[in-house]
PDB file of C-alpha atoms and ligand atoms in Angstrom:
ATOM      1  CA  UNK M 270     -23.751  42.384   5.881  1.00 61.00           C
ATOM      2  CA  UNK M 271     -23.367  39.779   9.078  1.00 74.00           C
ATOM      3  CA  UNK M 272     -21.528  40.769  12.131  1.00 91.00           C
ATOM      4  CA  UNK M 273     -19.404  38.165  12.633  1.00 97.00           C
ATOM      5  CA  UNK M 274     -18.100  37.780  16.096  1.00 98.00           C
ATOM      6  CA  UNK M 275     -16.617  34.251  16.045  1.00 98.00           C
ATOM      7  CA  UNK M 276     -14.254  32.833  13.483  1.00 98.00           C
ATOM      8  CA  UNK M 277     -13.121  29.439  13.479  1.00 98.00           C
ATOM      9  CA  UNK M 278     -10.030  28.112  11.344  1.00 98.00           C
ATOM     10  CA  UNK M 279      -9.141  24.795   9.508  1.00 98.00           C
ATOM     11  CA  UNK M 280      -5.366  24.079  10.783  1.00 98.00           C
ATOM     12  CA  UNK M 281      -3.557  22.204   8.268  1.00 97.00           C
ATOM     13  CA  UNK M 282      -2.872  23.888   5.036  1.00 97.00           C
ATOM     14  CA  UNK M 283      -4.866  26.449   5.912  1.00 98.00           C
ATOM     15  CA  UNK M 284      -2.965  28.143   8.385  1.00 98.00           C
ATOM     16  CA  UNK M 285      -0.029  25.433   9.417  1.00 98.00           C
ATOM     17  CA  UNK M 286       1.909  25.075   6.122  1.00 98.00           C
ATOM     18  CA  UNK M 287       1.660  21.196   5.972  1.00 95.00           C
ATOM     19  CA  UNK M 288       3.395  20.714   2.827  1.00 94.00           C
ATOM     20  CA  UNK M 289       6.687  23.026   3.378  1.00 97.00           C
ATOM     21  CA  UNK M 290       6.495  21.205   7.413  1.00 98.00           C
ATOM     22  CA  UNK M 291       6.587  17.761   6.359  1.00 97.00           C
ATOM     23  CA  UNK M 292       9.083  17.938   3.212  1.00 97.00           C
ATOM     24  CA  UNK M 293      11.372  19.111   5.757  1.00 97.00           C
ATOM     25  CA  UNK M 294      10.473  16.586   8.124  1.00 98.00           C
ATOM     26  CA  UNK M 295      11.498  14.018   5.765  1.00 98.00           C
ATOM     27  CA  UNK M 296      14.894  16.023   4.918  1.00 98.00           C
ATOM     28  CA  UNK M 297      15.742  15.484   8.520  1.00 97.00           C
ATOM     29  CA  UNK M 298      14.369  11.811   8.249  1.00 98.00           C
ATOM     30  CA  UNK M 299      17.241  11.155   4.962  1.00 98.00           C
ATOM     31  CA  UNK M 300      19.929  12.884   7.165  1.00 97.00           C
ATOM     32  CA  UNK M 301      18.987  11.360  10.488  1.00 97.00           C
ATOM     33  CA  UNK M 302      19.040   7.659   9.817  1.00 98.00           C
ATOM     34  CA  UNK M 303      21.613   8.156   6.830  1.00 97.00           C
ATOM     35  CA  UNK M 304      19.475   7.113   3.899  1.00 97.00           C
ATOM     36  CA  UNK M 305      21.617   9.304   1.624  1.00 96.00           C
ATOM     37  CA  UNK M 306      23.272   6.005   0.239  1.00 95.00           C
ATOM     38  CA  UNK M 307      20.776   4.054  -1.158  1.00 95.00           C
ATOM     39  CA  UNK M 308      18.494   7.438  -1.532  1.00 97.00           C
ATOM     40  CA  UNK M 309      20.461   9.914  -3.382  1.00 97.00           C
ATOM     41  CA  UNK M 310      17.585  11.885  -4.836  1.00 97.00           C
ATOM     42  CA  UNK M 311      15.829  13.959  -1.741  1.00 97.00           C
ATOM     43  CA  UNK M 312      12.840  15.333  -4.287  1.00 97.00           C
ATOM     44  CA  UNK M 313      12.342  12.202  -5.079  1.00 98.00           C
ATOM     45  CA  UNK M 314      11.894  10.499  -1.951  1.00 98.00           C
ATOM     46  CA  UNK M 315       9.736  13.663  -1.527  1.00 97.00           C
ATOM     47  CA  UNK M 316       7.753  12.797  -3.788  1.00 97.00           C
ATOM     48  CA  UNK M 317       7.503   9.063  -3.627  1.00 98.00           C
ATOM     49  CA  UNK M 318       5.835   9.841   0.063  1.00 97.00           C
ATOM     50  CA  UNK M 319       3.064  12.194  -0.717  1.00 96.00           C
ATOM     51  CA  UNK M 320       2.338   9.594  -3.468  1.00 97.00           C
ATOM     52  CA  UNK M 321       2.046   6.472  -0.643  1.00 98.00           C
ATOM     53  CA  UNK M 322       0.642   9.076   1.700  1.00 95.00           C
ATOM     54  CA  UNK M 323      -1.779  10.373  -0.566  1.00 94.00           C
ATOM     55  CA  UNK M 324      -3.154   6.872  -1.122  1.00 96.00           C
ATOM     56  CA  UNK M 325      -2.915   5.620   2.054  1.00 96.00           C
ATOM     57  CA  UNK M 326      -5.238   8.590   3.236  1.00 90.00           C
ATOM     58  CA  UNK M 327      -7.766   7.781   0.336  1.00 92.00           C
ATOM     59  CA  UNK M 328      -8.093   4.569   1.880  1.00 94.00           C
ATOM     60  CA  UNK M 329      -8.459   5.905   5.540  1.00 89.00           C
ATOM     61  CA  UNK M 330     -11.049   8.202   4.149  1.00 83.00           C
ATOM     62  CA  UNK M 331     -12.310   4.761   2.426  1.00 90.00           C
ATOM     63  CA  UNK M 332     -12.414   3.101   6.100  1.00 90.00           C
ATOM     64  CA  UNK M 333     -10.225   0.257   4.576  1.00 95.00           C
ATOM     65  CA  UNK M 334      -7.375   0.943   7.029  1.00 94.00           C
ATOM     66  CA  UNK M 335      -6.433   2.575  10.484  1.00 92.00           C
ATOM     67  CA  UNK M 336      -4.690   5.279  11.149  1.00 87.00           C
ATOM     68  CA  UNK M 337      -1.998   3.595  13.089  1.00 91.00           C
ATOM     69  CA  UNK M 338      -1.743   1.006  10.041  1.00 95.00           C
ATOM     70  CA  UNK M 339      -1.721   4.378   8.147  1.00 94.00           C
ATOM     71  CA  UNK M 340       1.467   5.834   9.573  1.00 94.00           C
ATOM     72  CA  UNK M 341       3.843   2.826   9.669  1.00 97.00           C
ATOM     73  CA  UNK M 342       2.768   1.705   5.905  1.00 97.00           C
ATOM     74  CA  UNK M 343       3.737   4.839   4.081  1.00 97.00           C
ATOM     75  CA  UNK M 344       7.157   4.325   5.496  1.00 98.00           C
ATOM     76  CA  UNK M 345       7.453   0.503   4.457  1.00 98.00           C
ATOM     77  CA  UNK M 346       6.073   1.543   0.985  1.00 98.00           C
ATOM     78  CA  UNK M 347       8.133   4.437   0.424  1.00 98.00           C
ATOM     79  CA  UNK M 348      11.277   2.494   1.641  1.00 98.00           C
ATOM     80  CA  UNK M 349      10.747  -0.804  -0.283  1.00 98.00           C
ATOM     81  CA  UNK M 350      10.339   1.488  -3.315  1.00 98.00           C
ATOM     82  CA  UNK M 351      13.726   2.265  -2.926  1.00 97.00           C
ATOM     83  CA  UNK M 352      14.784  -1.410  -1.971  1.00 97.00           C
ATOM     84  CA  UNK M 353      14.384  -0.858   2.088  1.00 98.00           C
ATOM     85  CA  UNK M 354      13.045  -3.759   3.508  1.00 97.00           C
ATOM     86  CA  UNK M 355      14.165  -3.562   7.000  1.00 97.00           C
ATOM     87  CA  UNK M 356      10.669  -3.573   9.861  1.00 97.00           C
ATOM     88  CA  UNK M 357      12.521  -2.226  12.679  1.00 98.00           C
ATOM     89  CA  UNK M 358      14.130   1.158  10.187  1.00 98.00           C
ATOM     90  CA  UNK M 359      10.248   1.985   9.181  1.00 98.00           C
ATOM     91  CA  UNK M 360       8.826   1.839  12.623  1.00 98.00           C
ATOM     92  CA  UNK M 361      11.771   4.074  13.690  1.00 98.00           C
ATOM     93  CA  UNK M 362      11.333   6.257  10.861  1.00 98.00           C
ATOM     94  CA  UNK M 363       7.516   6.119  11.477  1.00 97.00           C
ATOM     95  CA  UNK M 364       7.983   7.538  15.355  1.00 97.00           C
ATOM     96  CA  UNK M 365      10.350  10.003  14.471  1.00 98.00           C
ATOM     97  CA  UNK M 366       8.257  11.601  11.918  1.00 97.00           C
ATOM     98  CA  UNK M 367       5.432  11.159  14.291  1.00 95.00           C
ATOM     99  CA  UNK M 368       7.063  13.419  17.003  1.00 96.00           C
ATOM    100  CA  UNK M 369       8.952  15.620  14.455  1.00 96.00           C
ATOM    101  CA  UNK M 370       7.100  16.882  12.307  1.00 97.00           C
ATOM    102  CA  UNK M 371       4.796  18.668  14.602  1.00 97.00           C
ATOM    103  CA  UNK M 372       7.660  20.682  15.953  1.00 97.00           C
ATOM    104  CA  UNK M 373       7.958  22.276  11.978  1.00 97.00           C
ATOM    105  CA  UNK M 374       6.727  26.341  12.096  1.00 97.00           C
ATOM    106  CA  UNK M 375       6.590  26.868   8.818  1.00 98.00           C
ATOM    107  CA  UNK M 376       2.612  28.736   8.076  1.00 98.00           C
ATOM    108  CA  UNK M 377       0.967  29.539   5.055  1.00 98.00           C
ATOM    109  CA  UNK M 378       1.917  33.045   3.629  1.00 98.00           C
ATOM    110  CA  UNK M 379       0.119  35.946   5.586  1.00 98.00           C
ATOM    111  CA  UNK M 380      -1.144  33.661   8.583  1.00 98.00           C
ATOM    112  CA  UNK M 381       0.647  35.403  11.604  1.00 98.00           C
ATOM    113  CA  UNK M 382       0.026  38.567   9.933  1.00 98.00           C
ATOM    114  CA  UNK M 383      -4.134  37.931   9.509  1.00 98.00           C
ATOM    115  CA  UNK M 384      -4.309  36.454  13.174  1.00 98.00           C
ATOM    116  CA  UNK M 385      -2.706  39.660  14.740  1.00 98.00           C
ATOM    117  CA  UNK M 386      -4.957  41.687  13.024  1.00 97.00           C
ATOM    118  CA  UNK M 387      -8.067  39.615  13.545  1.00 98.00           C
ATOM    119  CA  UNK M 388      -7.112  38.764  17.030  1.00 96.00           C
ATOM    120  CA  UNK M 389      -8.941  40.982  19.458  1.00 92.00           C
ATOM    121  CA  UNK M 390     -11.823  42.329  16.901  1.00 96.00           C
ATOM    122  CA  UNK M 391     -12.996  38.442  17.004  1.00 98.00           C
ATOM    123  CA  UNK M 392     -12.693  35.668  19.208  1.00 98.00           C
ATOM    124  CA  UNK M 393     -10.774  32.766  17.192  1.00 98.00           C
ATOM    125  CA  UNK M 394     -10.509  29.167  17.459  1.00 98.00           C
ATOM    126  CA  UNK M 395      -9.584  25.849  15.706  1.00 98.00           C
ATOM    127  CA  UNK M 396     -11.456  23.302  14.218  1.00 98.00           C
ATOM    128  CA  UNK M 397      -9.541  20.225  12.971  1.00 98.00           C
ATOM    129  CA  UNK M 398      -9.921  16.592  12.256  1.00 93.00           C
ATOM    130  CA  UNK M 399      -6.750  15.837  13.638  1.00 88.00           C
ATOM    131  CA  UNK M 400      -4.789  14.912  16.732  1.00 87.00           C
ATOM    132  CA  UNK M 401      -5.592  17.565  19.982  1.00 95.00           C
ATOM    133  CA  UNK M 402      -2.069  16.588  21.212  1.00 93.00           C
ATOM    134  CA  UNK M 403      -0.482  16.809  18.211  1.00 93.00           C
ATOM    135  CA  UNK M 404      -2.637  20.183  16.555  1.00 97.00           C
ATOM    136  CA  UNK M 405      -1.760  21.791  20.182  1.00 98.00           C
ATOM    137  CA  UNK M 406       1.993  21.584  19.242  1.00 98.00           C
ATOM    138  CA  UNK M 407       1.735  22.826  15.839  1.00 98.00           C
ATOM    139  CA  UNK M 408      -0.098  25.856  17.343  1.00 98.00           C
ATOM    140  CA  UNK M 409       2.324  26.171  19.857  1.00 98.00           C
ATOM    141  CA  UNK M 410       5.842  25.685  17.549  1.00 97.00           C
ATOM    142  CA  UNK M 411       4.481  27.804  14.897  1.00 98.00           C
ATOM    143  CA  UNK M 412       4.045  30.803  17.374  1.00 98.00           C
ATOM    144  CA  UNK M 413       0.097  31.496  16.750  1.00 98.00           C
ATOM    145  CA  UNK M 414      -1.188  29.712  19.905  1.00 98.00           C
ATOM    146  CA  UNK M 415      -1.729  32.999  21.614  1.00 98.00           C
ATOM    147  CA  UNK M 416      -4.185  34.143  18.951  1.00 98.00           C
ATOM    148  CA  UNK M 417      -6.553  30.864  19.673  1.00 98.00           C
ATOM    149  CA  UNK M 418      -8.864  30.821  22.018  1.00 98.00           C
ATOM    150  CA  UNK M 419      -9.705  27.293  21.690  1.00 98.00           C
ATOM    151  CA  UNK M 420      -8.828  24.022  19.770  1.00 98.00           C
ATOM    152  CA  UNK M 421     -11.303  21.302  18.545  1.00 98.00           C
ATOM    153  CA  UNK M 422     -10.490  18.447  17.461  1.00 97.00           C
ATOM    154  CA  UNK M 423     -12.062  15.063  15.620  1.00 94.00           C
ATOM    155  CA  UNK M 424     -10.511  12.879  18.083  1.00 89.00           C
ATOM    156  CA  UNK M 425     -11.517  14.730  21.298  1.00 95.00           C
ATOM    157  CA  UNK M 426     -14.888  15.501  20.118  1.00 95.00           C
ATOM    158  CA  UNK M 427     -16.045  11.841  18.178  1.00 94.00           C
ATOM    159  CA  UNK M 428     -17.345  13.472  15.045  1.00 95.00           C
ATOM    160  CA  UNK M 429     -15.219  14.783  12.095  1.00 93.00           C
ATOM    161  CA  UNK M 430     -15.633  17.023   9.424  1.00 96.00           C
ATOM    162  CA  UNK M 431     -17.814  17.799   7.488  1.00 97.00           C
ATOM    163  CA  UNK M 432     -20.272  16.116   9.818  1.00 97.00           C
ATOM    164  CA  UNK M 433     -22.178  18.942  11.245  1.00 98.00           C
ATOM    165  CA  UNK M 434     -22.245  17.820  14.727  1.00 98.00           C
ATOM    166  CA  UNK M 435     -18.599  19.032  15.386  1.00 98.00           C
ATOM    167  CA  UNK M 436     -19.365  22.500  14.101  1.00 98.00           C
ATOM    168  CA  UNK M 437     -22.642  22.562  16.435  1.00 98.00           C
ATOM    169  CA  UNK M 438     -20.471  20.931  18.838  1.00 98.00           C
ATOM    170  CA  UNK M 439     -17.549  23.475  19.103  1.00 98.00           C
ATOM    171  CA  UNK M 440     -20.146  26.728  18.599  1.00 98.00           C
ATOM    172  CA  UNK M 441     -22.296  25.342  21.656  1.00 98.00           C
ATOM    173  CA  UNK M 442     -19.111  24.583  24.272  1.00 97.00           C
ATOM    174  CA  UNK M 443     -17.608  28.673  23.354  1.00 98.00           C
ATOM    175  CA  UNK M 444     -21.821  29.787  23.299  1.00 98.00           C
ATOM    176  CA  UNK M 445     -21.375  31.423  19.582  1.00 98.00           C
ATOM    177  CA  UNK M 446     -24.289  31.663  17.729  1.00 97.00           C
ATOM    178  CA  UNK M 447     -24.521  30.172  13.994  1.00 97.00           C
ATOM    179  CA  UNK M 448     -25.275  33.976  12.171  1.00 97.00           C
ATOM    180  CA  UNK M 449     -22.369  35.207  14.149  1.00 97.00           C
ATOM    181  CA  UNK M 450     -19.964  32.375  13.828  1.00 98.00           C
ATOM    182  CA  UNK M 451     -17.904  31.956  10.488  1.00 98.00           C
ATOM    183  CA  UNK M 452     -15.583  28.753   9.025  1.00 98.00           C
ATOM    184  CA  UNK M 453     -12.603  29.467   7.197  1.00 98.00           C
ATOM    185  CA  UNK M 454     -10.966  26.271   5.475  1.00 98.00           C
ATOM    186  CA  UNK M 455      -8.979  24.903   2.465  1.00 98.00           C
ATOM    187  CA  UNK M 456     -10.919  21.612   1.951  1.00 97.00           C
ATOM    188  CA  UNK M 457     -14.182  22.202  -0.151  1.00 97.00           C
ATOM    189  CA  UNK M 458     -15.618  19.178   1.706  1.00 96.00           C
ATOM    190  CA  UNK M 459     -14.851  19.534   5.295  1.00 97.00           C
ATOM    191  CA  UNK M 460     -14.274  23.243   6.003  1.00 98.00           C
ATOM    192  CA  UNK M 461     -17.087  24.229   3.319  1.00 98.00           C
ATOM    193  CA  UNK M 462     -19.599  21.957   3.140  1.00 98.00           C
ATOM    194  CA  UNK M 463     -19.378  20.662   6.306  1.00 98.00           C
ATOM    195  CA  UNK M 464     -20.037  24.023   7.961  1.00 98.00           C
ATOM    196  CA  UNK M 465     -22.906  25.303   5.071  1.00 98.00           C
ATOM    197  CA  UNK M 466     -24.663  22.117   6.656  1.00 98.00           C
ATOM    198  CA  UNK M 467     -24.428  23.452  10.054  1.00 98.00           C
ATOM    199  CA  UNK M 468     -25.680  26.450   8.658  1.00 98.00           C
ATOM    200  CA  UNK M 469     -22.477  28.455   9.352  1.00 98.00           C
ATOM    201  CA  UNK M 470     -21.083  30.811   6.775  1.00 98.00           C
ATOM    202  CA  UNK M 471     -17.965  29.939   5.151  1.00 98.00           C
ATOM    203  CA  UNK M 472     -14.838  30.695   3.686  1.00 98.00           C
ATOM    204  CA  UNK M 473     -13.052  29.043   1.140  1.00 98.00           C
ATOM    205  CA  UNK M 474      -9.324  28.999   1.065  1.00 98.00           C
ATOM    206  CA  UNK M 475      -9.376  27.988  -2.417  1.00 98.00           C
ATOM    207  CA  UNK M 476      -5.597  27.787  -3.120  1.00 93.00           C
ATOM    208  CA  UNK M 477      -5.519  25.181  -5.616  1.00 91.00           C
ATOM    209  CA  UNK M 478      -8.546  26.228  -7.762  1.00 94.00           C
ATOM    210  CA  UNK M 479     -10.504  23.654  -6.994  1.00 94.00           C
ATOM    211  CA  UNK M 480     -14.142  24.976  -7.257  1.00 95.00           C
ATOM    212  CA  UNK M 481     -16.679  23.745  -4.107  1.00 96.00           C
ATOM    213  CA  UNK M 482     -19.961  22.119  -5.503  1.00 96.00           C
ATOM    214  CA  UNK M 483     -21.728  24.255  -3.050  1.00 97.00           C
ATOM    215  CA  UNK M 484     -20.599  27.963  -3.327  1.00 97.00           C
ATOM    216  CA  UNK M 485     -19.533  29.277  -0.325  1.00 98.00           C
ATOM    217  CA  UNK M 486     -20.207  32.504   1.496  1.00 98.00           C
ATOM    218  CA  UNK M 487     -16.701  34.235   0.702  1.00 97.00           C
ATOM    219  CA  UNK M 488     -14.276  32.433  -1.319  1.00 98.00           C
ATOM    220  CA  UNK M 489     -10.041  33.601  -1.286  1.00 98.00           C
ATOM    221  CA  UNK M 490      -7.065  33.178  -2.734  1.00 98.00           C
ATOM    222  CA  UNK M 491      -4.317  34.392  -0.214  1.00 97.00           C
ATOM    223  CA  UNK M 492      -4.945  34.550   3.665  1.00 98.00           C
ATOM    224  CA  UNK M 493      -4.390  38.149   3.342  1.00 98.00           C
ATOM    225  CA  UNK M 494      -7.845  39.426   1.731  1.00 98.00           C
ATOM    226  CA  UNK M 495      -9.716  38.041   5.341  1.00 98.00           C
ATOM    227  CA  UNK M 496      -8.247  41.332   6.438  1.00 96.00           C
ATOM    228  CA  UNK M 497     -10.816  42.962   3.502  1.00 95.00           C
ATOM    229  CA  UNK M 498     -13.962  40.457   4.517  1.00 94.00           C
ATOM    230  CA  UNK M 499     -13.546  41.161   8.656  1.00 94.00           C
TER     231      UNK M 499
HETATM  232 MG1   MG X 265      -6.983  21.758   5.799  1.00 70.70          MG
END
């Protein structure tokens, strides 16, 4: 078996509960701007924003839209759905959902309690394709900053997941090597692939069943068994 010495963690949904964190984002989005009127069912406008969201971030993916275009759109669907058409509510709504929802602490079952225990046997970091700003604040409100030792991010860096060159990237500027650096992550693609083609060993946070077309090093269930790999 490998001696691992550095492990480096996907953020979102892998550690950061992003689900649970925004749902209650947009709880405080129906009470703050008093949408309870015209939007009587909370699930569903839930719901109705993943769905927007979800296809709005196939397109990004897709390189048919910008981020920025990204953020304000979901809001003008997912309003107009509900017969909101008012420019000035979704770019309101947009910002404070922006700025919100990053202050959520809400992480996935057994996170804190895996990071204290792997925190000081290994040196841990973050590897994300999102905002530094904006990952640095989830770190920080969800009370596990102290366990990483550094944050990379997509933005900072130029490359995203699963491109290699941000693994080889963030394993050069913390001098780990590849056999004793590891990559645990919920996406198949990004976290898994992704770090099998920079010839880093990987973990799969498989938590929807969703088998990876390359098999991975380790593969999990609950955060909790890392404690049984490391
Ligand atoms: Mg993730």
């Amino acid at each position: 078996m490998k001696t691992y010495r550095h492990i480096f963690f996907d953020l979102d949904r892998t550690l950061w509960d992003f689900e649970k964190n925004s749902a209650e984002t947009l709880l405080s989005i129906h009470e703050e701007f008093s949408l309870g009127e015209q939007i009587p069912d909370q699930d569903l406008f839930i719901v109705k924003y993943n769905y927007f969201n979800d296809h709005l971030w196939d397109e990004f993916k897709a390189g048919t839209i910008k981020k920025a275009e990204l953020r304000v759109r979901r809001f003008e669907l997912l309003l107009a759905y509900f017969d909101i058409r008012d420019e000035e509510l979704v770019s309101k709504i947009s910002r404070f959902y922006l700025n919100t929802n990053p202050l959520k602490k809400e992480l996935i079952p057994g996170a804190k309690e895996t990071l204290e225990y792997l925190h000081g046997k290994y040196e841990l970091y973050v590897i994300s394709n999102g905002f530094y700003d904006v990952q640095l604040t989830k770190l920080i409100s969800s009370g596990i900053s102290k366990y990483i030792r550094k944050t990379f991010t997509s933005d900072r860096i130029g490359i995203a997941k699963p491109k290699p060159g941000i693994y080889n990237y963030a394993l050069s500027s913390v001098n780990a090597r590849k056999a004793e650096s590891v990559m645990v992550g919920d996406d198949a693609v990004n976290d898994v692939h992704g770090a099998h083609y920079a010839k880093i060993d990987q973990v799969y946070f498989n938590r929807n069943g969703i088998p990876s077309r390359i098999p991975p090093t380790w593969e999990i269930t609950n955060l909790l068994q890392l404690k049984e790999i490391f």
